């Protein structure tokens, strides 16, 4: 089964409501009358604004094929968790995806493999599709630990998830050293890790179609110049894009690369 590509923008802590709504208009304008959702082999397109801009961006994205997601979700429904947002709250807004375990959350906000797993389960419980981020640091890559680190992160993130759950899960391989650095992984290095993840899914969900159907995105300095090469790799099913997702022209080129144009 061919996997539909997913091009996802992580806006991080950028874009007020007004700026976010404008960015959606500017991305749409890049396609003119030819919205990417009209293409036969269309990719899914996702933008993940900060929580405060989600409502305005959902409004601006009405009538387009753009999905709107969040950048985090807490595992409890409500309570004394200052600064956190629950699945109910995201359901009320109408988000359809959520980024979980981004390396910036792991680095700066104490996210662990265990909390990634809890957030993933919360997302699934609320019918929000998790995009689970994994990635090695430069030190780990240089020490030859990349595949082992990624395997451990994926195993931990997917703990107790069923094959049925996996229908809604996306994994994003994002080498930490490539995020925001301008230095993307080579096509070959990225493909090697993606193939390992798919092989692991085969083992974890033996006898099911999970490995064939799960989308594995690449993230880390993907841009208009390198997207086509990365997206052409057999196990790369889309991109999670930071910096270039804030530039309508560059984001549109990446979407078009996923269309094979
Ligand atoms: C990201 O934040 O997920 C990311 C990949 O950022 P960038 O594209 O800027 O490297």
PDB file of C-alpha atoms in Angstrom, residues 33 41 73 119-120 136 219:
ATOM      1  CA  UNK A  33      -6.405  28.124  -7.871  1.00  0.00           C
ATOM      2  CA  UNK A  41      -1.501  12.010  -5.130  1.00  0.00           C
ATOM      3  CA  UNK A  73      -0.749  17.501  25.086  1.00  0.00           C
ATOM      4  CA  UNK A 119       1.159  11.915  26.009  1.00  0.00           C
ATOM      5  CA  UNK A 120       0.862   9.567  23.017  1.00  0.00           C
ATOM      6  CA  UNK A 136      19.962  11.346  18.386  1.00  0.00           C
ATOM      7  CA  UNK A 219      12.783  16.534  10.238  1.00  0.00           C
TER       8      UNK A 219
END
